[in-house]
Short mmCIF file of C-alpha atoms and ligand atoms in Angstrom, two decimals:
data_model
loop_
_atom_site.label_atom_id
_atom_site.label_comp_id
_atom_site.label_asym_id
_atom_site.label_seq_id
_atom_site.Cartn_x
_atom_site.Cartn_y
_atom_site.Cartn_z
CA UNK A 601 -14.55 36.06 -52.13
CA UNK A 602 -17.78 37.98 -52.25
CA UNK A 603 -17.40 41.46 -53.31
CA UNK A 604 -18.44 43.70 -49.77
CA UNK A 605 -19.74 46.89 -52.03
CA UNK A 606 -22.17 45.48 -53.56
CA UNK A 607 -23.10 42.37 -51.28
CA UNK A 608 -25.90 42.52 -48.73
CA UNK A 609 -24.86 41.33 -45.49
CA UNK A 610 -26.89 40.76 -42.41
CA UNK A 611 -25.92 42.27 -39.49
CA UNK A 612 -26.45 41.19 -36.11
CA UNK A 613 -26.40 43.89 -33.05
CA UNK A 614 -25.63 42.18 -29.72
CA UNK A 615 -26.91 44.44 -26.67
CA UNK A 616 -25.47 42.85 -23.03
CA UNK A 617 -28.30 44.08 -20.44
CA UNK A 618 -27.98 44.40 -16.83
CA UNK A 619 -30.41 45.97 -14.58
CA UNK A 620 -31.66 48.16 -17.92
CA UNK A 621 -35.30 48.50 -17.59
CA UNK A 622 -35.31 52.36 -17.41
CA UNK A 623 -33.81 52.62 -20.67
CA UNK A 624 -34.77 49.67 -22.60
CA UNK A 625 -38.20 51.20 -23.86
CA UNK A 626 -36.49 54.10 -25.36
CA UNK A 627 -33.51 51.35 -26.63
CA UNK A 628 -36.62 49.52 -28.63
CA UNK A 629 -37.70 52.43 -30.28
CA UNK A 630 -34.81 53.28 -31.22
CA UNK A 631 -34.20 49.88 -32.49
CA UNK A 632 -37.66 49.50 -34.39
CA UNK A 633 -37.03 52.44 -36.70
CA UNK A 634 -33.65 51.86 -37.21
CA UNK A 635 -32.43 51.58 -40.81
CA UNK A 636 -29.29 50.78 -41.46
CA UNK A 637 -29.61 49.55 -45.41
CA UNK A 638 -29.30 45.54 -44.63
CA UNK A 639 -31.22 43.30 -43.42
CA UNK A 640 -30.69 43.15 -39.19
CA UNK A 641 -31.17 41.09 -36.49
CA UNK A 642 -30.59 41.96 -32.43
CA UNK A 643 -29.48 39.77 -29.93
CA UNK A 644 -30.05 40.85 -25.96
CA UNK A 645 -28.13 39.12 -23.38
CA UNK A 646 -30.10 39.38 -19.99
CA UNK A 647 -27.08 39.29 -17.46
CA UNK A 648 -28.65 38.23 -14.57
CA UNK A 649 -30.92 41.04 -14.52
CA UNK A 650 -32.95 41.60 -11.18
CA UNK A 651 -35.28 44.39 -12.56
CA UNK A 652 -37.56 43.57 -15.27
CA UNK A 653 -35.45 44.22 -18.28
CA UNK A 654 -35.95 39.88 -18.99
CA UNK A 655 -39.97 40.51 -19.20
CA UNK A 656 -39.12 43.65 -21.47
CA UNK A 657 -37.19 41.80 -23.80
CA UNK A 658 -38.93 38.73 -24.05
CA UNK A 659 -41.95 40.91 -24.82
CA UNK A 660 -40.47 42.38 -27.48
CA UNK A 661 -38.59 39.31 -28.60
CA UNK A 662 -42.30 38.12 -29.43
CA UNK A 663 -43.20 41.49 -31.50
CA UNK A 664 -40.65 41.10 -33.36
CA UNK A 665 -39.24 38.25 -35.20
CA UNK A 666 -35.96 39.99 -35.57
CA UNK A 667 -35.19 39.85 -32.05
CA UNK A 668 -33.52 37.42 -29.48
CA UNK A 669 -32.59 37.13 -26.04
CA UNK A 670 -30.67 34.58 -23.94
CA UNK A 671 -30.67 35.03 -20.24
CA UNK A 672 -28.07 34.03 -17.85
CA UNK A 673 -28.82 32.35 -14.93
CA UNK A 674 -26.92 35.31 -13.03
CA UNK A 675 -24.91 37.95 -13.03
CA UNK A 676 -21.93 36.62 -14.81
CA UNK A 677 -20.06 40.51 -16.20
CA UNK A 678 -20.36 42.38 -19.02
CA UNK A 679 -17.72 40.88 -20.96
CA UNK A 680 -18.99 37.33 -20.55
CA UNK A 681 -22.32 38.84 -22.55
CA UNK A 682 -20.29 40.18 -24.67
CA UNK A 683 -19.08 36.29 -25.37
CA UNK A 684 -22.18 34.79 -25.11
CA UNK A 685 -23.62 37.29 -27.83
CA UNK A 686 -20.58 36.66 -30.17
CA UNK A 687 -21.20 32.95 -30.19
CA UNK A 688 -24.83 32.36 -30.35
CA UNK A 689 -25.09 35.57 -32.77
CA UNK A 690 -26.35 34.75 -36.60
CA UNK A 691 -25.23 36.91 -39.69
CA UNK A 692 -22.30 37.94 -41.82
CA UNK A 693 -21.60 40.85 -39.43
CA UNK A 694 -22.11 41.32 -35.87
CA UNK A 695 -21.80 44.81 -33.96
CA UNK A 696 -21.57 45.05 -30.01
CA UNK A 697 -23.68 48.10 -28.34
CA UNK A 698 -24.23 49.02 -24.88
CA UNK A 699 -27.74 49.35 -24.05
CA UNK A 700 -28.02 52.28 -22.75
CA UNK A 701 -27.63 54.68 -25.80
CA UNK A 702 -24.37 55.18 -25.33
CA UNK A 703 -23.41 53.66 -28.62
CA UNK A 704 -25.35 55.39 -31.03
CA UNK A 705 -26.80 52.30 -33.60
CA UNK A 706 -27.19 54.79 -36.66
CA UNK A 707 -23.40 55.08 -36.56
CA UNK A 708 -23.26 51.43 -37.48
CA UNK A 709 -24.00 53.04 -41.31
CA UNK A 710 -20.18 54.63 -41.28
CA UNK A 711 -19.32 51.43 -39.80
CA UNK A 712 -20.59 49.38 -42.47
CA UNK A 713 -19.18 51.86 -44.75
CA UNK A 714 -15.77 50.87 -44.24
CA UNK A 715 -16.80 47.44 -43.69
CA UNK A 716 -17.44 47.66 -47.59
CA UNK A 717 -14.08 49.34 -47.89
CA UNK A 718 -12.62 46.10 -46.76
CA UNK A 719 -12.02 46.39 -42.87
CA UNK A 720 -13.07 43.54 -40.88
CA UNK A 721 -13.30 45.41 -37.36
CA UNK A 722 -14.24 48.69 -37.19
CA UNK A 723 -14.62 49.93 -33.61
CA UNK A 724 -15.58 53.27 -32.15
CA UNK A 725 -13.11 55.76 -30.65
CA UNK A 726 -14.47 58.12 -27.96
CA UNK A 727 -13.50 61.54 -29.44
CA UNK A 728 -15.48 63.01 -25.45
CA UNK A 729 -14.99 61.50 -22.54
CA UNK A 730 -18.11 62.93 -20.28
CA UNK A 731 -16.72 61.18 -17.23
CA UNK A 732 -14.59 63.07 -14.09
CA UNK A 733 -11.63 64.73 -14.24
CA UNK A 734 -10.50 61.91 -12.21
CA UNK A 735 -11.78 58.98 -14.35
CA UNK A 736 -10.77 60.55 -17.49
CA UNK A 737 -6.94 60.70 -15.80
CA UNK A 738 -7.58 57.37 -14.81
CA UNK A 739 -8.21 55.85 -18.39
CA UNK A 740 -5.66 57.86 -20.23
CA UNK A 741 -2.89 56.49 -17.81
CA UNK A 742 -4.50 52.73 -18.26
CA UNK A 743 -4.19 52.73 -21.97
CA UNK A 744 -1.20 53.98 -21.78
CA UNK A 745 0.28 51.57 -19.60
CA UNK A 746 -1.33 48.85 -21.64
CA UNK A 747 0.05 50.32 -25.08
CA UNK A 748 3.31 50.28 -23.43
CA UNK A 749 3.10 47.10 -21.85
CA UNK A 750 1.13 45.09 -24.00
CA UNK A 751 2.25 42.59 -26.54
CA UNK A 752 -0.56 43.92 -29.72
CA UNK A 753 -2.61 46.66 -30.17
CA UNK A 754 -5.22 47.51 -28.18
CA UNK A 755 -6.62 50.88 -29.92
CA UNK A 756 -6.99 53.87 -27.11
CA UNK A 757 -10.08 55.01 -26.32
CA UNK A 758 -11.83 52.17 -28.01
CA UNK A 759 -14.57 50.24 -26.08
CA UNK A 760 -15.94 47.57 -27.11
CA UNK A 761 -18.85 49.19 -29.59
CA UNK A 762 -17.11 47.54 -32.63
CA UNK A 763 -18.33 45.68 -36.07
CA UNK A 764 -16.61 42.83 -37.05
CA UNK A 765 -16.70 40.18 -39.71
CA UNK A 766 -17.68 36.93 -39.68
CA UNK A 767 -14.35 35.54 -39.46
CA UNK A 768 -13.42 37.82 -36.98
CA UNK A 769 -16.23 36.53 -34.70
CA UNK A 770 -15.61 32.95 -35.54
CA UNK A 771 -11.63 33.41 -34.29
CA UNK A 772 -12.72 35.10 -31.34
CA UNK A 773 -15.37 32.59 -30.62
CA UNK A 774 -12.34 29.77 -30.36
CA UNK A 775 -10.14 31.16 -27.79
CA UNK A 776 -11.01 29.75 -24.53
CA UNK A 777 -10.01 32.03 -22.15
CA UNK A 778 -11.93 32.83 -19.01
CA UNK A 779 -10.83 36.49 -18.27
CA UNK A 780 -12.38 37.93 -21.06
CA UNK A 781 -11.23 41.30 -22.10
CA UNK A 782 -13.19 41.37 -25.08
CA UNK A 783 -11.67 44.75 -26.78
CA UNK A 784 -8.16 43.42 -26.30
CA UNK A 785 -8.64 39.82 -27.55
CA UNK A 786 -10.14 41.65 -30.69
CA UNK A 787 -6.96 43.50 -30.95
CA UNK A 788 -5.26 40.28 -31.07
CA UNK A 789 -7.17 38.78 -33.82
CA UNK A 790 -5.65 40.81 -36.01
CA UNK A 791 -7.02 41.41 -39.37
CA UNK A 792 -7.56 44.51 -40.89
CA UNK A 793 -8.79 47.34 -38.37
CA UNK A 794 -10.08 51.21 -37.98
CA UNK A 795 -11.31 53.06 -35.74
CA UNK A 796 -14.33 55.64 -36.19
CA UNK A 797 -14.11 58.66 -34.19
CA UNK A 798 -17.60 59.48 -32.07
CA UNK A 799 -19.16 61.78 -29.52
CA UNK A 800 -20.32 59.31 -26.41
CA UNK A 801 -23.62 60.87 -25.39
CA UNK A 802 -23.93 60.41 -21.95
CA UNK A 803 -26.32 57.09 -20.23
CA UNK A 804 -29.79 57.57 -21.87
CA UNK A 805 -31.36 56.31 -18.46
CA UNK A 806 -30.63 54.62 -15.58
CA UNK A 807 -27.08 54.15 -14.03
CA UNK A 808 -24.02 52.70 -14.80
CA UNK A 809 -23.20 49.26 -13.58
CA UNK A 810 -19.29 49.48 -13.50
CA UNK A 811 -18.26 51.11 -10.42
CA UNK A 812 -14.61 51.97 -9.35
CA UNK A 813 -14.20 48.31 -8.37
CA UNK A 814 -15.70 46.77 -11.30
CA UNK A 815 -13.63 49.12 -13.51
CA UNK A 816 -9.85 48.07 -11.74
CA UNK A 817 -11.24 44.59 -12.05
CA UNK A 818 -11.57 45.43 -16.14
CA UNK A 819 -8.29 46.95 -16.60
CA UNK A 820 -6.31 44.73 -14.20
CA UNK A 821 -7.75 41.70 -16.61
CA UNK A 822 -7.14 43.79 -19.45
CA UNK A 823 -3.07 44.10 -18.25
CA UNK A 824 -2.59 40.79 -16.89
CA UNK A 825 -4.09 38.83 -19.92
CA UNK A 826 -2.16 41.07 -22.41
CA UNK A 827 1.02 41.26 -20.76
CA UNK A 828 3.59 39.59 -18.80
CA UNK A 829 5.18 43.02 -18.05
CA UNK A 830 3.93 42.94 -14.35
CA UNK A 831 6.33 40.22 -14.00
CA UNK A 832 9.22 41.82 -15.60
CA UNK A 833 8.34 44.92 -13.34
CA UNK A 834 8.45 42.62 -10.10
CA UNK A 835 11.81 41.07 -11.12
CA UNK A 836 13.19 44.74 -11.61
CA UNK A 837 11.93 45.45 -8.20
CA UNK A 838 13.78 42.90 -6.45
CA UNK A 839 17.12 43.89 -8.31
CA UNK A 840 16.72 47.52 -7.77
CA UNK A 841 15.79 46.19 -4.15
CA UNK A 842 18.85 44.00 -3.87
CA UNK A 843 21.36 46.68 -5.48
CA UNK A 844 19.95 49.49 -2.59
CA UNK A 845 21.04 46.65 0.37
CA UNK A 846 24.48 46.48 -2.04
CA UNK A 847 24.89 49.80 -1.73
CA UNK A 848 24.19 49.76 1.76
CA UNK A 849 26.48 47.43 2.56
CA UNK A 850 29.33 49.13 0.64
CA UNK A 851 28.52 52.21 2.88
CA UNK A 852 29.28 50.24 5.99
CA UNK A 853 32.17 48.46 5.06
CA UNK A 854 33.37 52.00 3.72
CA UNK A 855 32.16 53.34 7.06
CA UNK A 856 34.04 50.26 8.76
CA UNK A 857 37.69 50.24 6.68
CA UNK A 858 37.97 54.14 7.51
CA UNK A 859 38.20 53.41 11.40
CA UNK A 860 35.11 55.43 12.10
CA UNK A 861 32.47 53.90 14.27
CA UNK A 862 29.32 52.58 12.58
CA UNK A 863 25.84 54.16 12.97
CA UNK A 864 23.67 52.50 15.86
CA UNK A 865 21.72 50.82 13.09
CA UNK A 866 18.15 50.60 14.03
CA UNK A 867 16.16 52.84 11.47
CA UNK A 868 18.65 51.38 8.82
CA UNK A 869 17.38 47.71 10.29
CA UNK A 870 13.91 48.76 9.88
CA UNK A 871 13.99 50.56 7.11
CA UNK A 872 15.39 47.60 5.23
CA UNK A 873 13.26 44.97 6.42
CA UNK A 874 10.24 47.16 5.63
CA UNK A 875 11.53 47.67 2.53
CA UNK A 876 12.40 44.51 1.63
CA UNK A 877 9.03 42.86 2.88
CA UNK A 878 7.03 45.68 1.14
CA UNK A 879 8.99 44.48 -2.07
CA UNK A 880 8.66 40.98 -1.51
CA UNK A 881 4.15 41.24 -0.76
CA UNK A 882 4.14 43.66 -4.08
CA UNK A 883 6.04 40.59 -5.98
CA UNK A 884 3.86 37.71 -4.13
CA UNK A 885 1.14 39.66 -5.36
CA UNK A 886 1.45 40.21 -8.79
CA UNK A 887 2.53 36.40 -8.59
CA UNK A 888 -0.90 35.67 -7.02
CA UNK A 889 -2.73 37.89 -9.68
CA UNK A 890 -1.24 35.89 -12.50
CA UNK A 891 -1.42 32.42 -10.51
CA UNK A 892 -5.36 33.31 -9.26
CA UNK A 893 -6.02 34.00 -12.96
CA UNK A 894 -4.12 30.30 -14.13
CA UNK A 895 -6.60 28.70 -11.69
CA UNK A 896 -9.84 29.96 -13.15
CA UNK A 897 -8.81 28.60 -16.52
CA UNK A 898 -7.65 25.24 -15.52
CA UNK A 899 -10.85 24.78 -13.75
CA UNK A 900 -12.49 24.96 -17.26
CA UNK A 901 -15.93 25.94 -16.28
CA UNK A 902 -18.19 26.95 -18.99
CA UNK A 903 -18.13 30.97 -19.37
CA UNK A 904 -21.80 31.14 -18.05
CA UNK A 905 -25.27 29.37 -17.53
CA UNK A 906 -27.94 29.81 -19.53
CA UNK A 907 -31.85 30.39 -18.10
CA UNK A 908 -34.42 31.17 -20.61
CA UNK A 909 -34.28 32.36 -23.89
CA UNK A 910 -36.40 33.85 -26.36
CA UNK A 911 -36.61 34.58 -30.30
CA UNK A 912 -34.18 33.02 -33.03
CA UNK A 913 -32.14 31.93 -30.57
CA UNK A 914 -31.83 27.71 -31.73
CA UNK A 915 -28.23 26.61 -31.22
CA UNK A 916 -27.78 25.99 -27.48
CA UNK A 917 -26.11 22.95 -26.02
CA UNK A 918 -28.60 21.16 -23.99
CA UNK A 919 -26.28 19.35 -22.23
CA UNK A 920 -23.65 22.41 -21.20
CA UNK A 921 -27.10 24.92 -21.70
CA UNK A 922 -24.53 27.45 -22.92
N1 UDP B 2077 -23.65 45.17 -18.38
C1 UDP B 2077 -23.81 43.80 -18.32
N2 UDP B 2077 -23.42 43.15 -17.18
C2 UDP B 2077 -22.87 43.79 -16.11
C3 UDP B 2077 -22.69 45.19 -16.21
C4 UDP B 2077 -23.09 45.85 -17.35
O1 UDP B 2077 -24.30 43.18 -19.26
O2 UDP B 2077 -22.56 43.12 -15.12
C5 UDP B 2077 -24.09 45.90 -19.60
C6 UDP B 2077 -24.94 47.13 -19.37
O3 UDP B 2077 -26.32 46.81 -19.31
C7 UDP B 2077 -24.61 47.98 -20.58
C8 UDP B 2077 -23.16 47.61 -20.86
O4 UDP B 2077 -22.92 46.36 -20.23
O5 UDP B 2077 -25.39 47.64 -21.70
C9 UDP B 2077 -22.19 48.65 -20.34
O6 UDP B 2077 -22.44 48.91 -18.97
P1 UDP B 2077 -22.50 50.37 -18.37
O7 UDP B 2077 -23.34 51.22 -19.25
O8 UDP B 2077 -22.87 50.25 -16.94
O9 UDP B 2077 -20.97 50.78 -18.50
P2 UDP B 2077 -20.33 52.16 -19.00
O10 UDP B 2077 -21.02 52.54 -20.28
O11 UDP B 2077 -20.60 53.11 -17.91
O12 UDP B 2077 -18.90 51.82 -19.20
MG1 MG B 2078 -22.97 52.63 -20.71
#
């Protein structure tokens, strides 16, 4: 094995880009006087983009030799750029940014830091949360849930600005999955891990792409690929369920034996059946989460479709184009 403190690496930063024109100027700049001690490359995924952030990077991809871009042929997520950076990206370590400034690049040095120390992910822990009261509430109770709930370790408060190794990337780059929660799937990798604390400076420019919808659609993959608890909870729910219309019926009978005369029983008879039919949609539906989410994997689609691309960029499939 080489020896990581005294090795010089290449590193490989993989921006996903969506709708990013505003901020990508700055993002360049940033980018072109960045030192981080090793030699570096960047990769840009255009997801889809309908602004002119493709133009902007393949501009820039012409500049400079040290940058790439692959564009999809539409908006397939964040975390399917995220995918399609780890696999076409070059380099003994790869690093995953937003592009919006939120993940400062010269903190990559502390990264690669303990990178030498031996770790072989080191990901970013949001010491500020600059979001809502609301949102903030919001992802505190989510991680929570998933720490609880989840079979490995999914760091909280850990996005998915990370460093990994190149082994790490090549595991990750096997599993096939569909619903890609990339920070989670990391997790389960294994490995040695660490997190470095950071300040997240709010969005350079623009806006934000996840909205309220995009963000349940994030952390319900993020539960339901990580954990079968959902499950367990619905079974729970039907015994608990079950053990009130026991009870119920040992009431009556109690009721019944003692000679008294029994309630008229119409709220009880609608109570229970709206209780019983609320329980049995909640457990069709977690069913139908889990059985929605088997489909889109047996289907076996290819995570995305490429367009153009631009820079370094040589090993695509021409047949797949992914
Ligand atoms: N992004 C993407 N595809 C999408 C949505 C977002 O590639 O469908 C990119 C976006 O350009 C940014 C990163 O993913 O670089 C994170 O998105 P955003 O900044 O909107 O999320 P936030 O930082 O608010 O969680
Ligand atoms: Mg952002």
């Amino acid at each position: 094995m080489t020896d990581r403190s005294t090795s010089e690496p290449e590193i490989c930063l993989i921006f996903p880009c969506y709708n990013e024109q505003e901020v990508l100027p700055d993002l360049l700049d940033v980018l072109r006087l960045l030192d981080l001690g090793i030699p570096m490359r960047f990769l840009f995924i255009d997801d889809g983009s309908a602004d002119k952030t493709l133009p902007i990077l393949q501009d820039a991809c012409i500049s400079d030799q040290r940058m790439a871009c692959l564009s999809f042929s539409r908006n397939f997520g964040h975390q399917v750029a995220v995918t399609a950076g780890l696999k076409h990206a070059k380099g003994d370590i790869v690093a995953i940014l937003d592009a919006d400034l939120q993940d400062p690049p010269e903190l990559l040095k502390q990264f690669i830091e303990k990178w030498r120390e031996g770790y072989d992910v080191v990901y970013g822990i949001r010491a500020n949360r600059k979001e809502s009261w609301f949102l903030r509430t919001c992802y505190s109770s989510f991680y929570h849930l998933l720490e609880k709930s989840a079979n490995i370790l999914i760091p909280r408060d850990a996005g998915d600005f990370a460093l990994m190794d190149r082994k790490v990337v090549d595991v990750l780059n096997t599993l096939p999955e569909h619903n890609r929660f990339v920070r989670g799937l990391r997790g389960w990798v294994g490995f040695r891990q660490t997190g470095v604390k950071y300040a997240r400076p709010a969005r350079h420019a623009g806006k934000p792409s996840y909205n309220m919808k995009r963000l349940t659609r994030l952390a319900l993959d993020g539960l339901l690929s990580f954990s079968s608890a959902p499950l367990r909870f619905s079974a729970w729910l039907g015994v608990s369920a079950a053990f009130l219309g026991f009870c119920y019926l040992a009431y009556a009978l109690g009721v019944f034996l003692s000679g008294k005369e029994l309630p008229e029983g119409w709220t009880s008879t609608v109570v229970l059946i709206l209780f019983l039919g609320g329980v049995q949609l909640i457990v069709l539906g977690i069913l139908g989460e889990y059985l929605g989410r088997i489909f889109e994997e047996v289907k076996g689609r290819p995570h995305y479709v490429l367009g153009d691309r631009a820079g370094w960029i040589t090993d695509i499939d021409p047949i797949k184009n992914c």
